[in-house]
Coordinates of C-alpha atoms in Angstrom, one line a residue:
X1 CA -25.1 21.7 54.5
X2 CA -24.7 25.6 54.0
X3 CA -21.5 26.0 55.1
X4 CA -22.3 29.5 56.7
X5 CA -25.0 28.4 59.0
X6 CA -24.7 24.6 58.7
X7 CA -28.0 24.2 57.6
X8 CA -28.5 21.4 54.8
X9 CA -29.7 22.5 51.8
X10 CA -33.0 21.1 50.0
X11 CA -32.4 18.4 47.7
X12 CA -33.7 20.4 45.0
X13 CA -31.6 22.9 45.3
X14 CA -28.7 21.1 45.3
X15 CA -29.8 19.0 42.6
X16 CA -29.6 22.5 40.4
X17 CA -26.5 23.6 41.2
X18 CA -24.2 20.3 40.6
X19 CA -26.6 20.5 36.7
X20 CA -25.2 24.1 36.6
X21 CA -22.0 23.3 37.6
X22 CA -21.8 20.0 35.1
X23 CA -23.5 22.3 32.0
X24 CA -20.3 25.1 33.1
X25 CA -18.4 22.3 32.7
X26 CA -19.2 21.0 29.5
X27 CA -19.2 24.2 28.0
X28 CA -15.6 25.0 28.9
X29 CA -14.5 21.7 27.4
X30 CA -16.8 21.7 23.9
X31 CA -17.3 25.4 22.5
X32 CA -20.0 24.2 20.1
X33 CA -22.0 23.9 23.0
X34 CA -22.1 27.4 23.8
X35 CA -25.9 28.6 23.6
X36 CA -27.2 30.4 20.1
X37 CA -26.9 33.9 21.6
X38 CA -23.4 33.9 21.4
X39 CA -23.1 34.1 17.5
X40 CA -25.0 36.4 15.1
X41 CA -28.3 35.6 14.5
X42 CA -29.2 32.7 12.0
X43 CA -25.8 30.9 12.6
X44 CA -25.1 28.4 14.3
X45 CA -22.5 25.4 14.8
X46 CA -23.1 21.4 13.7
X47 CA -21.3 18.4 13.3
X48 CA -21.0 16.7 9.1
X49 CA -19.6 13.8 8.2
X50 CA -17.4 14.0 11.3
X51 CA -16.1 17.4 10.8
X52 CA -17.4 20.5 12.8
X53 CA -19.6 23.0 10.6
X54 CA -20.6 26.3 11.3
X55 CA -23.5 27.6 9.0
X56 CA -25.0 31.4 8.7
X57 CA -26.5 30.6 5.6
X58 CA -29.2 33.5 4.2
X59 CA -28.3 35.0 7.5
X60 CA -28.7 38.8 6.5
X61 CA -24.6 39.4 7.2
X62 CA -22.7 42.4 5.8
X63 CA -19.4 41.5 7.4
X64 CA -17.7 38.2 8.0
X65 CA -18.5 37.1 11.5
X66 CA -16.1 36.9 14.5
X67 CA -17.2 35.1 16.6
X68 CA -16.5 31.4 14.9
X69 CA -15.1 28.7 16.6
X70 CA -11.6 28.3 15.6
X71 CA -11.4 24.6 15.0
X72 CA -14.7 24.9 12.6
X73 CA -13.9 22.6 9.4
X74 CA -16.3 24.0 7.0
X75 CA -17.8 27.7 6.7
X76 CA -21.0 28.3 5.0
X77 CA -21.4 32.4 4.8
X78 CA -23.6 31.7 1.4
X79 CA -26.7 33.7 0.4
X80 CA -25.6 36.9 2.5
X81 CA -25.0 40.8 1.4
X82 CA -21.4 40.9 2.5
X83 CA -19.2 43.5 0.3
X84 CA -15.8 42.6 0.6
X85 CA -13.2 40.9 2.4
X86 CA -10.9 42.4 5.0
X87 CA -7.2 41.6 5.3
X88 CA -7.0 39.0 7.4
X89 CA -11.1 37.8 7.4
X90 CA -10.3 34.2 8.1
X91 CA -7.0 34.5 10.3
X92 CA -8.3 32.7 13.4
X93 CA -9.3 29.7 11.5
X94 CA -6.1 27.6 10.8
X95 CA -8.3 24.0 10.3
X96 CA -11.0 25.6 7.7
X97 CA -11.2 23.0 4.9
X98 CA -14.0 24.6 3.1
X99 CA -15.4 28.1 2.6
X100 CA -18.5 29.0 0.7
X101 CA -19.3 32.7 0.0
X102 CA -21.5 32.4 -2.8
X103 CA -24.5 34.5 -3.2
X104 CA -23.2 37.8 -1.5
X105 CA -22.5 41.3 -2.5
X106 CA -18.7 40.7 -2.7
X107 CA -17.2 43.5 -4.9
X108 CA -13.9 43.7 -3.6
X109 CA -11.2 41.7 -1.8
X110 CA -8.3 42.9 0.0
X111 CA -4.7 41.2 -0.3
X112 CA -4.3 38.6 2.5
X113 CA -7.8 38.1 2.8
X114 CA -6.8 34.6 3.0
X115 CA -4.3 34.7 4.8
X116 CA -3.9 31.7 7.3
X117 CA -5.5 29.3 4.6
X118 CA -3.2 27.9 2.2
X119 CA -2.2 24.9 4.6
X120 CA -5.6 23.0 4.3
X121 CA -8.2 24.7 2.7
X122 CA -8.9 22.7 0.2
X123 CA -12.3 24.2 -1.5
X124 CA -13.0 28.0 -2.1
X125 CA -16.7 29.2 -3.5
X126 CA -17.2 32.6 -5.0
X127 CA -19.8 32.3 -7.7
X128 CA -22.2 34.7 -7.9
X129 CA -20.9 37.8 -6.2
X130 CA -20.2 41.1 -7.7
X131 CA -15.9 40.2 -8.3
X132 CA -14.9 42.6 -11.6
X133 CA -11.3 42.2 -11.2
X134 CA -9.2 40.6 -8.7
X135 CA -5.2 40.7 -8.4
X136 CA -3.4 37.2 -8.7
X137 CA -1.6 38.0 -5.8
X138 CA -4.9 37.3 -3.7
X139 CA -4.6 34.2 -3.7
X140 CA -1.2 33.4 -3.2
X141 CA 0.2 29.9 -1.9
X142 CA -3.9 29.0 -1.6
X143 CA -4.1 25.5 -2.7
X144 CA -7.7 25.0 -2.4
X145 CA -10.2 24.7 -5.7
X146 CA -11.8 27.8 -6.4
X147 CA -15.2 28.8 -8.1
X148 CA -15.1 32.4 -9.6
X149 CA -18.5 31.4 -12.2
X150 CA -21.4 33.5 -12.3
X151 CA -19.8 37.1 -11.7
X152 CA -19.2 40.5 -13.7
X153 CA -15.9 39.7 -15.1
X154 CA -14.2 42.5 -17.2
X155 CA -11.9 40.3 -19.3
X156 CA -8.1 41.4 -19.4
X157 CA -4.9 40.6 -19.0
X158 CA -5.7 41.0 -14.8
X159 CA -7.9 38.3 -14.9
X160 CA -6.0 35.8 -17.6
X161 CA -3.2 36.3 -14.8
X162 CA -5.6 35.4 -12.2
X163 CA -7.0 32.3 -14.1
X164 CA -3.4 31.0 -14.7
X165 CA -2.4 31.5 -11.0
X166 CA -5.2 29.3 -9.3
X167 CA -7.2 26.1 -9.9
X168 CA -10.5 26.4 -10.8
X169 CA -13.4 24.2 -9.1
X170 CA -14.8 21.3 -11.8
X171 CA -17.2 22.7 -14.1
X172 CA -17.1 25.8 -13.1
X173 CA -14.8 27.5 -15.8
X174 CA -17.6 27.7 -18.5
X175 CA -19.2 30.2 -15.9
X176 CA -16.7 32.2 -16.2
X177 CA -17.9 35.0 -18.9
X178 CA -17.0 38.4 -20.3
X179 CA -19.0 41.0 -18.7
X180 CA -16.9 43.7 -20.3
X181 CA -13.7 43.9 -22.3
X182 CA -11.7 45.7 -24.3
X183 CA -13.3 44.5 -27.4
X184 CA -16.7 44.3 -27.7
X185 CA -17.0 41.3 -29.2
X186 CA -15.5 39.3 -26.3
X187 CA -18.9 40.5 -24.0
X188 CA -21.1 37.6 -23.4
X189 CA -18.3 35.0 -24.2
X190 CA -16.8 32.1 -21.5
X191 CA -13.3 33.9 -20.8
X192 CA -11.7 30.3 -21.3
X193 CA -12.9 30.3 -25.1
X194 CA -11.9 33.9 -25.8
X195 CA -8.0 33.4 -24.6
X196 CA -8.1 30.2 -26.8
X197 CA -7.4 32.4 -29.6
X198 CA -6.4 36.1 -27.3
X199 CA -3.4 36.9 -25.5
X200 CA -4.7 39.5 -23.8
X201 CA -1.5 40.4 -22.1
X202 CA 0.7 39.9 -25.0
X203 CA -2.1 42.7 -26.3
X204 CA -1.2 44.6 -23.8
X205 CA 2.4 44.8 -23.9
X206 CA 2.3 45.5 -27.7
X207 CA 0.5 48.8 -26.9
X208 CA 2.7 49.5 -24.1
X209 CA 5.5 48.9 -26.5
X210 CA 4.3 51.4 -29.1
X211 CA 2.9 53.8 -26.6
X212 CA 7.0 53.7 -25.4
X213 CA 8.1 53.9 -29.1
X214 CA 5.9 56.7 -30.1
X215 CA 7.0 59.1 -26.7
X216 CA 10.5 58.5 -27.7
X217 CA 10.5 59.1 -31.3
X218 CA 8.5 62.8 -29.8
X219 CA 10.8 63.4 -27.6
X220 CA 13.4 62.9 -30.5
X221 CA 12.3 64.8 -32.8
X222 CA 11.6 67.7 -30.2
X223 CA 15.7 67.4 -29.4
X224 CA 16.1 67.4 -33.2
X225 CA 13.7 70.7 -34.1
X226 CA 15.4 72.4 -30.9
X227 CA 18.8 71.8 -32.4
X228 CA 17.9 72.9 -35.5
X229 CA 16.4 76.1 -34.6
X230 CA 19.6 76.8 -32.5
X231 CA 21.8 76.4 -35.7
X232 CA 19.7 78.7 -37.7
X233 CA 19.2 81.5 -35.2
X234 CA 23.3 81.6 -34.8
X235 CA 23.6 81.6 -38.6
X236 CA 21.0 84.6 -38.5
X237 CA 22.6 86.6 -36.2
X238 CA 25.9 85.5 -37.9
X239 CA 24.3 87.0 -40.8
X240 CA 23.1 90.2 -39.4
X241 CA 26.7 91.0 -37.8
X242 CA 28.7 90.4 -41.1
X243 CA 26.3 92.7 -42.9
X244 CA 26.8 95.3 -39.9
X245 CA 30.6 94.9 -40.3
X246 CA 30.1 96.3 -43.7
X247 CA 29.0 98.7 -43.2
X248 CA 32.4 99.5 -41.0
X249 CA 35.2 101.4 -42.1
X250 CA 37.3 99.5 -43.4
X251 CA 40.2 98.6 -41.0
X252 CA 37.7 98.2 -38.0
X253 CA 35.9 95.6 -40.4
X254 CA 38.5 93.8 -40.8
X255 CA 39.2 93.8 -37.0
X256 CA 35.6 92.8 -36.2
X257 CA 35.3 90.1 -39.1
X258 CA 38.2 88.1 -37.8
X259 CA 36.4 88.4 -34.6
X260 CA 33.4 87.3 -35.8
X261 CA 34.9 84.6 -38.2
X262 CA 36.4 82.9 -35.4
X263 CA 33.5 82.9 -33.0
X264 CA 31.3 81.3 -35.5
X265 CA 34.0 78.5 -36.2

C-alpha cells in the first residue's frame, strides 16, 4: 500500500524495490561487491586461496590506483607503465601481504613509499622496471622479500648498501646485473659476483680520503708560500731602508738604523 494515497502497489513493483533494497544492503556490508565502474578500468577485486585479491594486471596504469579496497591481501599492478612511487602509495592498505609491480616503467621511488607496510607484507616484486639507484633508506623496517632482478642497475656503493639492507626474493639475486659502473669491467656482471671480490664502498671512502688529503696538503702549502713571501718582502724592504739610511748623514743614520733595527727584530 502507497502510503500517500493508500493504494497497494503491484507485486512487481514491490518485488524490485525489496531486490534493490537487499543488493544496497549487501553492498554496504562486502565492498568487493561494489560494481566494476567503481575502479579503473581493467581492475577488478577476487577472492585466492581465502585471501581477498585485487588485480589491474596489463591495465594501461601510470599511477598507483586509489581506489582499492583497504582490507585487499594481495595487489597485482604488474605489466603497467607506472613511473614511480609517491610517498605514501600504499598508506591505506595496512593488511597487504603481497605487492607485485613488475613489468612497469618505475624509474624512481620516493622515501616512504612503503610506508604502512612493514607489519605484514611479506613479498615485494620489482623486477623489470627501470630502478638505476635506490636509497637503503626506502625500505626501511620492510620485512617482506624483495625482487629487484631484471633492471638497469648502476653498481656502487648505493646499491651494495641497498643489497645489505633488504632480503632478496629466492633466485632472484643472479638477476641482479651491472648496467653501469664505475669500472667498465663490472658491466654485464651479476652485482652479487662483482662484490665477491669489490668493496665498492671501501673504494669509495679511499678516494674520499685522498681527495681530503690532497685539499689539505694545498691548502698547506698555499699557508706555507704565503708565509714565505711575507718574510721575504719584509727583508726587501728591510733591505731597501738600510741602503737609504746610508745614504744619511751620519748622526741621523744612526738615529734611523736603531729605528729600523729594532722594528725588524
Amino acid at each position: 500500500r502507497d502510503s500517500g494515497t493508500g493504494v497497494l502497489l503491484p507485486p512487481i513493483i514491490m518485488g524490485l524495490l525489496l531486490q534493490s533494497l537487499f543488493l544496497l544492503i549487501l553492498l554496504l556490508l562486502d565492498p568487493c561487491l561494489h560494481p566494476a565502474a567503481a575502479f579503473p578500468k581493467g581492475c577488478y577485486p577476487s577472492e585466492e586461496e581465502g585471501l581477498k585479491t585485487f588485480r589491474c594486471s596489463n591495465a594501461q596504469l601510470t599511477e598507483v590506483p586509489r581506489d582499492i579496497p583497504n582490507d585487499t591481501n594481495k595487489l597485482y599492478l604488474d605489466s603497467n607503465q607506472i613511473p614511480f612511487l609517491p610517498r605514501d602509495a600504499f598508506r591505506d592498505l595496512p593488511l597487504l601481504l603481497e605487492l607485485d609491480l613488475s613489468h612497469n616503467a618505475i624509474a624512481r621511488i620516493e622515501s616512504g613509499a612503503f610506508q604502512g607496510l612493514a607489519e605484514h607484507l611479506h613479498s615485494l616484486d620489482l623486477s623489470s622496471n627501470r630502478l638505476v639507484s635506490v636509497s637503503k633508506d626506502t625500505f626501511n623496517n620492510l620485512r617482506a622479500k624483495v625482487n629487484l632482478s631484471n633492471n638497469p642497475w648502476l653498481c656502487d656503493c648505493r646499491l651494495q648498501e641497498l643489497i645489505r639492507a633488504v632480503e632478496l626474493a629466492a633466485d632472484s639475486s643472479g638477476g641482479i646485473v651491472c648496467d653501469s659502473s664505475p669500472q667498465e669491467e663490472h658491466v654485464g656482471k651479476a652485482f652479487l659476483q662483482v662484490i665477491a671480490d669489490t668493496d665498492f664502498c671501501n673504494a669509495y671512502k679511499k678516494t674520499t680520503d685522498i681527495a681530503m688529503l690532497v685539499t689539505m696538503f694545498g691548502w698547506f702549502a698555499m699557508v706555507i708560500s704565503y708565509l714565505v713571501y711575507y718574510v721575504r718582502q719584509n727583508q726587501e724592504d728591510a733591505r731597501r731602508h738600510l741602503e737609504y739610511l746610508k745614504s744619511l748623514p751620519s748622526k741621523q743614520r744612526r738615529s734611523e738604523e736603531s729605528s729600523t733595527i729594532s722594528t725588524v727584530v
